[in-house]
Amino acid sequence: MAEDPVNVNEYQELARQALPKMYYDFYAGGAEDQYTLKENVEAFRRIMFRPRVLIDVSKISLSTTILGYNVSAPIMIAPTSMHKLAHPEGEVATARAAAACNVIMIVSYSSMCTVEEVASSCDAIRFFQIYVYKRRDITAQLVRRAERSGYKAIVLTVDVPRLGKREADIKNKMIQPQLKNFEGLLPTQVVSDEGSNFKAYADLTLDASLSWKDIGWLRSITKLPILIKGVLTHEDAIKAVEAGAAGIVVSNHGARQLDHTPATISVLEEVVHAVKGKVPVFVDGGVRRGTDIFKALALGAQAVLIGRPVVYGLAAKGETGVRRVTEMLKDELELTMALSGCPTIKDITRGHVITDRERLQSSL
């Protein structure tokens, strides 16, 4: 592709060309038959707009707040693993791009740069994503390090009691690299006869007994607000609020865990209605256009998380690629708002979109 990309999707092909097949498959792949991986994207396409006209859109503002922090747009960089496999500067490059765009980066526990290295790379609002480990002292230590380094929230991923079956990683014999955040805390070598050692590593370290009562333990060791990531039902949304979550991320783990879970955008409203405005709701999975962001906001999300497109931008063009991906999405969202008659984020309402289910019901 000789020309510069004109949309986020084109960065995926550049990343495929730039990366070794093993690493590209690691980032791009989903669980088992990858039904949910495709559905995350396709479900957005089944939502249509109901634009309003003759509204003054000479000035458009994308700015909003997330947990009280002012940001340039309702976009966060999702926690994705091991950015140095995509680019030598790794998460530091991603963090600098996020800072330049004034959006929040959620740094993954499996960052190949340390908590402290990312924090010192630039001045910006950032959150830190964690799991709860069998050894709770490891989780506690990571949380304390994030707090000392100025991270503003903890994002607890709750949908990995066991690792999903990611067949491309098994075929490619993808091996978990040693992560600097865990030096001296976790084993550096985990042997497996399954090709990839990711499952064996997860089985050894992650706590499959984690339950709702453990949220209280996590709250007891930090003053930071806790977002719970991995909720797909109204039942769990209610439990998250009761457990003291400061926010919920509607997520199916980028379709990398349980295949044939619903697309996140299709269950977003269920979660939004369940929490009744008590906490903010965010959503990730399948966002590839500014139009997707608008649709998510119309269905009740306060912001979206962007995962794979950020990694593709990083692989293709480093920090500049991450900035371009983010700015493309912001530019497309601004255009969508103008064409829909919404000068500000607060002007985006449920009435601006219609779902496929609503269209079907109206035709009966």
Short mmCIF file of C-alpha atoms in Angstrom, two decimals:
data_model
loop_
_atom_site.label_atom_id
_atom_site.label_comp_id
_atom_site.label_asym_id
_atom_site.label_seq_id
_atom_site.Cartn_x
_atom_site.Cartn_y
_atom_site.Cartn_z
CA MET A 1 0.00 0.00 0.00
CA ALA A 2 2.04 2.94 -1.34
CA GLU A 3 -0.33 5.72 -0.29
CA ASP A 4 -0.79 6.86 3.29
CA PRO A 5 -3.80 5.21 4.94
CA VAL A 6 -7.03 7.16 4.73
CA ASN A 7 -8.85 5.14 7.39
CA VAL A 8 -8.03 2.98 10.38
CA ASN A 9 -8.73 -0.30 8.59
CA GLU A 10 -5.87 0.30 6.18
CA TYR A 11 -3.41 0.27 9.06
CA GLN A 12 -4.23 -3.39 9.62
CA GLU A 13 -2.78 -4.34 6.25
CA LEU A 14 0.32 -2.24 6.91
CA ALA A 15 0.75 -4.03 10.22
CA ARG A 16 0.36 -7.42 8.55
CA GLN A 17 3.15 -6.49 6.14
CA ALA A 18 5.41 -5.13 8.89
CA LEU A 19 5.10 -7.88 11.50
CA PRO A 20 6.29 -11.49 11.61
CA LYS A 21 3.29 -13.76 11.03
CA MET A 22 3.42 -15.06 14.62
CA TYR A 23 3.09 -11.57 16.08
CA TYR A 24 0.48 -10.39 13.61
CA ASP A 25 -1.64 -13.47 14.33
CA PHE A 26 -1.24 -12.87 18.07
CA TYR A 27 -2.65 -9.36 17.80
CA ALA A 28 -5.29 -10.03 15.14
CA GLY A 29 -6.61 -13.41 16.24
CA GLY A 30 -9.60 -14.40 18.35
CA ALA A 31 -10.82 -17.52 20.09
CA GLU A 32 -11.73 -20.79 18.34
CA ASP A 33 -13.87 -20.16 15.20
CA GLN A 34 -13.56 -16.38 15.63
CA TYR A 35 -17.30 -15.87 15.25
CA THR A 36 -17.36 -13.16 17.90
CA LEU A 37 -14.26 -11.53 16.40
CA LYS A 38 -16.18 -10.92 13.17
CA GLU A 39 -19.44 -10.12 14.95
CA ASN A 40 -17.85 -7.36 17.05
CA VAL A 41 -17.28 -5.43 13.83
CA GLU A 42 -20.36 -6.51 11.89
CA ALA A 43 -22.80 -5.60 14.67
CA PHE A 44 -21.89 -1.93 14.34
CA ARG A 45 -22.85 -2.04 10.66
CA ARG A 46 -26.40 -3.10 11.51
CA ILE A 47 -27.02 0.12 13.45
CA MET A 48 -28.31 2.98 11.31
CA PHE A 49 -28.38 6.73 11.87
CA ARG A 50 -31.36 9.05 12.32
CA PRO A 51 -29.66 12.38 11.55
CA ARG A 52 -31.25 15.70 12.46
CA VAL A 53 -30.96 18.69 10.13
CA LEU A 54 -31.05 22.48 10.27
CA ILE A 55 -29.03 22.58 13.47
CA ASP A 56 -26.06 24.91 13.88
CA VAL A 57 -23.00 22.67 13.60
CA SER A 58 -20.53 25.39 12.63
CA LYS A 59 -18.62 24.52 15.79
CA ILE A 60 -18.17 20.92 16.95
CA SER A 61 -16.71 19.93 20.32
CA LEU A 62 -15.58 16.37 21.02
CA SER A 63 -14.33 17.15 24.52
CA THR A 64 -15.74 15.27 27.49
CA THR A 65 -14.80 14.01 30.93
CA ILE A 66 -13.91 10.48 32.05
CA LEU A 67 -13.96 9.88 35.81
CA GLY A 68 -13.75 13.65 36.16
CA TYR A 69 -10.71 14.07 33.91
CA ASN A 70 -10.97 16.35 30.88
CA VAL A 71 -10.11 14.66 27.59
CA SER A 72 -10.22 15.71 23.97
CA ALA A 73 -12.63 12.98 22.87
CA PRO A 74 -14.60 10.01 24.26
CA ILE A 75 -11.78 7.65 23.32
CA MET A 76 -9.45 5.59 25.50
CA ILE A 77 -6.61 3.35 24.41
CA ALA A 78 -7.53 -0.16 25.51
CA PRO A 79 -5.10 -2.35 27.47
CA THR A 80 -3.36 -4.53 24.89
CA SER A 81 -0.37 -6.79 25.42
CA MET A 82 3.31 -6.56 24.67
CA HIS A 83 3.69 -3.55 22.42
CA LYS A 84 7.40 -4.15 21.88
CA LEU A 85 6.44 -7.07 19.65
CA ALA A 86 4.89 -4.41 17.40
CA HIS A 87 7.54 -1.68 17.73
CA PRO A 88 10.87 -1.37 19.60
CA GLU A 89 9.66 1.56 21.71
CA GLY A 90 6.62 -0.40 22.84
CA GLU A 91 4.17 1.11 25.30
CA VAL A 92 6.27 4.25 25.73
CA ALA A 93 5.51 5.20 22.11
CA THR A 94 1.83 4.45 22.60
CA ALA A 95 1.74 6.55 25.77
CA ARG A 96 3.36 9.52 24.06
CA ALA A 97 0.84 9.35 21.24
CA ALA A 98 -2.04 9.19 23.71
CA ALA A 99 -0.65 12.21 25.54
CA ALA A 100 -0.26 14.15 22.30
CA CYS A 101 -3.89 13.40 21.44
CA ASN A 102 -5.09 14.11 25.01
CA VAL A 103 -6.78 10.74 25.41
CA ILE A 104 -6.44 8.27 28.28
CA MET A 105 -4.27 5.20 27.84
CA ILE A 106 -5.03 2.10 29.89
CA VAL A 107 -1.67 0.41 30.34
CA SER A 108 -1.80 -3.38 30.28
CA TYR A 109 -0.41 -5.51 33.09
CA SER A 110 1.48 -7.32 30.31
CA SER A 111 3.20 -4.19 29.11
CA MET A 112 6.78 -4.84 28.02
CA CYS A 113 7.74 -1.47 29.49
CA THR A 114 7.44 -1.14 33.25
CA VAL A 115 4.71 0.75 35.05
CA GLU A 116 7.30 3.38 35.93
CA GLU A 117 8.81 3.67 32.44
CA VAL A 118 5.42 4.40 30.89
CA ALA A 119 4.59 6.90 33.63
CA SER A 120 7.84 8.82 33.20
CA SER A 121 7.64 8.91 29.40
CA CYS A 122 5.13 11.77 29.25
CA ASP A 123 2.71 13.84 31.30
CA ALA A 124 -0.77 12.43 30.79
CA ILE A 125 -3.77 10.83 32.46
CA ARG A 126 -3.44 7.05 32.39
CA PHE A 127 -5.11 4.05 34.02
CA PHE A 128 -3.59 0.65 34.83
CA GLN A 129 -5.14 -2.73 33.99
CA ILE A 130 -4.60 -5.76 36.20
CA TYR A 131 -5.67 -9.31 36.93
CA VAL A 132 -5.90 -10.85 40.36
CA TYR A 133 -3.16 -13.46 40.74
CA LYS A 134 -3.05 -16.58 42.86
CA ARG A 135 -0.36 -14.73 44.75
CA ARG A 136 -2.29 -11.69 45.90
CA ASP A 137 0.92 -9.98 46.93
CA ILE A 138 1.81 -9.64 43.23
CA THR A 139 -1.47 -7.89 42.46
CA ALA A 140 -1.06 -5.67 45.52
CA GLN A 141 2.48 -4.74 44.54
CA LEU A 142 1.45 -3.79 40.99
CA VAL A 143 -1.42 -1.68 42.31
CA ARG A 144 0.87 0.14 44.73
CA ARG A 145 3.42 0.78 41.98
CA ALA A 146 0.71 2.19 39.71
CA GLU A 147 -0.57 4.40 42.51
CA ARG A 148 2.91 5.72 43.30
CA SER A 149 3.52 6.39 39.59
CA GLY A 150 0.45 8.60 39.27
CA TYR A 151 -2.01 6.31 37.51
CA LYS A 152 -5.55 7.54 38.11
CA ALA A 153 -7.62 4.34 38.08
CA ILE A 154 -7.35 0.56 38.18
CA VAL A 155 -9.06 -1.49 35.46
CA LEU A 156 -9.71 -5.02 36.67
CA THR A 157 -10.21 -7.58 33.90
CA VAL A 158 -12.63 -10.26 35.14
CA ASP A 159 -13.30 -12.52 32.13
CA VAL A 160 -10.20 -14.74 32.30
CA PRO A 161 -10.68 -17.47 34.90
CA ARG A 162 -8.96 -19.55 32.24
CA LEU A 163 -7.40 -18.53 28.96
CA GLY A 164 -9.53 -18.80 25.82
CA LYS A 165 -8.43 -21.16 23.06
CA ARG A 166 -6.49 -19.01 20.61
CA GLU A 167 -5.68 -21.48 17.89
CA ALA A 168 -3.35 -19.28 15.85
CA ASP A 169 -1.05 -18.90 18.86
CA ILE A 170 -1.05 -22.68 19.36
CA LYS A 171 -0.19 -23.32 15.71
CA ASN A 172 2.52 -20.66 15.72
CA LYS A 173 3.98 -21.96 19.02
CA MET A 174 3.73 -18.45 20.44
CA ILE A 175 5.70 -18.20 23.69
CA GLN A 176 5.01 -15.79 26.54
CA PRO A 177 7.99 -13.43 26.80
CA GLN A 178 9.31 -12.36 30.18
CA LEU A 179 7.61 -9.15 31.29
CA LYS A 180 9.66 -6.53 33.12
CA ASN A 181 6.81 -5.71 35.50
CA PHE A 182 7.11 -9.22 36.95
CA GLU A 183 10.87 -9.64 37.21
CA GLY A 184 11.60 -11.58 40.37
CA LEU A 185 7.91 -12.24 40.95
CA LEU A 186 6.82 -14.82 38.37
CA PRO A 187 8.66 -17.67 36.62
CA THR A 188 10.49 -16.81 33.42
CA GLN A 189 10.04 -20.24 31.81
CA VAL A 190 6.80 -22.20 31.62
CA VAL A 191 6.97 -25.42 29.60
CA SER A 192 3.93 -26.67 27.68
CA ASP A 193 3.37 -29.43 25.13
CA GLU A 194 0.53 -27.51 23.45
CA GLY A 195 2.72 -25.42 21.14
CA SER A 196 2.02 -22.07 22.80
CA ASN A 197 2.73 -21.72 26.51
CA PHE A 198 0.20 -18.91 27.09
CA LYS A 199 -2.42 -21.25 28.57
CA ALA A 200 0.08 -22.92 30.89
CA TYR A 201 1.35 -19.52 32.01
CA ALA A 202 -2.19 -18.30 32.72
CA ASP A 203 -3.08 -21.50 34.59
CA LEU A 204 0.01 -21.09 36.75
CA THR A 205 -0.52 -17.42 37.62
CA LEU A 206 -4.17 -16.31 37.35
CA ASP A 207 -6.70 -16.99 40.10
CA ALA A 208 -9.65 -18.98 38.75
CA SER A 209 -11.36 -18.74 42.16
CA LEU A 210 -11.79 -14.97 41.83
CA SER A 211 -15.34 -13.94 42.76
CA TRP A 212 -17.38 -10.84 43.57
CA LYS A 213 -16.28 -10.84 47.21
CA ASP A 214 -12.71 -10.26 46.08
CA ILE A 215 -13.59 -6.84 44.70
CA GLY A 216 -13.81 -5.72 48.31
CA TRP A 217 -10.25 -6.91 48.90
CA LEU A 218 -9.00 -4.95 45.88
CA ARG A 219 -10.83 -1.82 47.04
CA SER A 220 -9.21 -2.22 50.47
CA ILE A 221 -5.67 -1.95 49.10
CA THR A 222 -6.08 1.16 46.93
CA LYS A 223 -7.67 4.57 47.00
CA LEU A 224 -7.96 4.56 43.21
CA PRO A 225 -11.33 4.03 41.53
CA ILE A 226 -11.79 0.55 40.08
CA LEU A 227 -13.35 -0.14 36.68
CA ILE A 228 -14.55 -3.69 36.06
CA LYS A 229 -13.81 -4.86 32.52
CA GLY A 230 -15.49 -7.90 30.99
CA VAL A 231 -19.19 -7.43 31.78
CA LEU A 232 -21.76 -8.56 29.18
CA THR A 233 -25.05 -8.98 31.10
CA HIS A 234 -27.39 -6.87 33.19
CA GLU A 235 -27.02 -9.35 36.07
CA ASP A 236 -23.26 -8.80 36.29
CA ALA A 237 -23.64 -5.05 35.76
CA ILE A 238 -25.85 -4.86 38.84
CA LYS A 239 -23.36 -6.96 40.83
CA ALA A 240 -20.51 -4.70 39.74
CA VAL A 241 -22.31 -1.63 41.04
CA GLU A 242 -23.13 -3.41 44.30
CA ALA A 243 -19.46 -4.41 44.66
CA GLY A 244 -18.39 -0.77 44.48
CA ALA A 245 -17.12 -0.46 40.92
CA ALA A 246 -16.53 3.11 39.78
CA GLY A 247 -17.32 2.12 36.20
CA ILE A 248 -17.96 -0.82 33.89
CA VAL A 249 -16.32 -1.77 30.61
CA VAL A 250 -18.61 -3.84 28.39
CA SER A 251 -16.10 -6.21 26.84
CA ASN A 252 -15.69 -9.73 25.46
CA HIS A 253 -11.90 -9.41 25.62
CA GLY A 254 -11.62 -8.55 21.95
CA ALA A 255 -13.27 -11.91 21.15
CA ARG A 256 -10.20 -13.71 22.53
CA GLN A 257 -11.93 -15.60 25.35
CA LEU A 258 -15.34 -17.29 24.88
CA ASP A 259 -16.33 -17.52 21.23
CA HIS A 260 -20.02 -16.95 20.43
CA THR A 261 -20.49 -14.35 23.10
CA PRO A 262 -22.51 -11.45 21.69
CA ALA A 263 -20.91 -8.45 20.09
CA THR A 264 -20.30 -5.86 22.77
CA ILE A 265 -22.27 -3.12 21.00
CA SER A 266 -25.32 -5.43 20.94
CA VAL A 267 -25.39 -5.77 24.76
CA LEU A 268 -24.27 -2.24 25.64
CA GLU A 269 -27.80 -0.94 26.24
CA GLU A 270 -28.62 -3.88 28.50
CA VAL A 271 -25.75 -2.90 30.78
CA VAL A 272 -26.51 0.82 30.58
CA HIS A 273 -30.12 0.25 31.62
CA ALA A 274 -29.05 -2.03 34.46
CA VAL A 275 -26.75 0.51 36.14
CA LYS A 276 -29.33 3.32 35.86
CA GLY A 277 -26.70 6.04 35.68
CA LYS A 278 -25.01 5.08 38.94
CA VAL A 279 -21.63 4.54 37.24
CA PRO A 280 -20.28 5.30 33.77
CA VAL A 281 -20.33 2.54 31.18
CA PHE A 282 -17.62 2.12 28.55
CA VAL A 283 -17.37 -0.35 25.67
CA ASP A 284 -14.64 -1.97 23.60
CA GLY A 285 -14.55 -4.40 20.69
CA GLY A 286 -14.99 -3.78 16.98
CA VAL A 287 -14.60 0.01 16.91
CA ARG A 288 -13.05 0.86 13.56
CA ARG A 289 -14.72 4.13 12.56
CA GLY A 290 -15.81 7.41 14.08
CA THR A 291 -19.33 6.35 13.15
CA ASP A 292 -18.88 3.37 15.50
CA ILE A 293 -17.96 5.71 18.33
CA PHE A 294 -21.07 7.84 17.69
CA LYS A 295 -23.25 4.71 17.75
CA ALA A 296 -21.76 3.58 21.05
CA LEU A 297 -22.33 7.00 22.61
CA ALA A 298 -25.92 7.07 21.36
CA LEU A 299 -26.53 3.69 23.02
CA GLY A 300 -25.26 4.98 26.35
CA ALA A 301 -21.49 4.55 26.48
CA GLN A 302 -19.50 7.40 27.98
CA ALA A 303 -16.47 6.47 25.87
CA VAL A 304 -15.03 3.66 23.77
CA LEU A 305 -11.78 1.73 24.14
CA ILE A 306 -9.64 1.21 21.03
CA GLY A 307 -7.47 -1.91 20.99
CA ARG A 308 -6.24 -3.56 17.80
CA PRO A 309 -6.23 -0.41 15.61
CA VAL A 310 -3.78 1.21 18.04
CA VAL A 311 -1.45 -1.78 17.82
CA TYR A 312 -1.72 -1.79 14.03
CA GLY A 313 -0.81 1.90 13.93
CA LEU A 314 2.13 1.24 16.25
CA ALA A 315 3.38 -1.65 14.12
CA ALA A 316 3.08 0.33 10.91
CA LYS A 317 4.47 3.72 11.93
CA GLY A 318 5.36 3.74 15.61
CA GLU A 319 4.22 6.68 17.74
CA THR A 320 3.17 8.56 14.61
CA GLY A 321 0.93 5.66 13.60
CA VAL A 322 -0.84 5.61 16.96
CA ARG A 323 -1.39 9.35 16.73
CA ARG A 324 -2.77 9.05 13.21
CA VAL A 325 -5.15 6.24 14.17
CA THR A 326 -6.45 8.26 17.10
CA GLU A 327 -6.77 11.47 15.09
CA MET A 328 -8.53 9.64 12.24
CA LEU A 329 -11.15 8.35 14.65
CA LYS A 330 -11.57 11.80 16.18
CA ASP A 331 -11.93 13.41 12.74
CA GLU A 332 -14.51 10.84 11.66
CA LEU A 333 -16.46 11.28 14.90
CA GLU A 334 -16.46 15.05 14.39
CA LEU A 335 -17.81 14.64 10.86
CA THR A 336 -20.48 12.18 12.02
CA MET A 337 -21.59 14.62 14.71
CA ALA A 338 -21.84 17.45 12.21
CA LEU A 339 -23.83 15.38 9.73
CA SER A 340 -26.13 14.12 12.50
CA GLY A 341 -26.84 17.55 13.96
CA CYS A 342 -24.85 17.18 17.20
CA PRO A 343 -22.56 20.10 18.10
CA THR A 344 -21.39 18.48 21.36
CA ILE A 345 -21.07 15.00 22.85
CA LYS A 346 -24.03 15.75 25.13
CA ASP A 347 -26.22 16.34 22.08
CA ILE A 348 -25.85 12.71 20.96
CA THR A 349 -29.01 10.87 22.03
CA ARG A 350 -30.65 7.47 21.67
CA GLY A 351 -32.90 9.00 19.06
CA HIS A 352 -29.97 9.43 16.68
CA VAL A 353 -29.67 5.70 15.95
CA ILE A 354 -31.92 2.77 15.17
CA THR A 355 -30.90 -0.86 15.70
CA ASP A 356 -31.67 -3.78 13.41
CA ARG A 357 -34.11 -5.15 16.01
CA GLU A 358 -36.02 -1.87 16.05
CA ARG A 359 -36.17 -1.79 12.26
CA LEU A 360 -37.52 -5.33 12.23
CA GLN A 361 -40.16 -4.53 14.83
CA SER A 362 -41.26 -1.41 12.96
CA SER A 363 -41.73 -3.43 9.77
CA LEU A 364 -44.06 -6.00 11.39
#
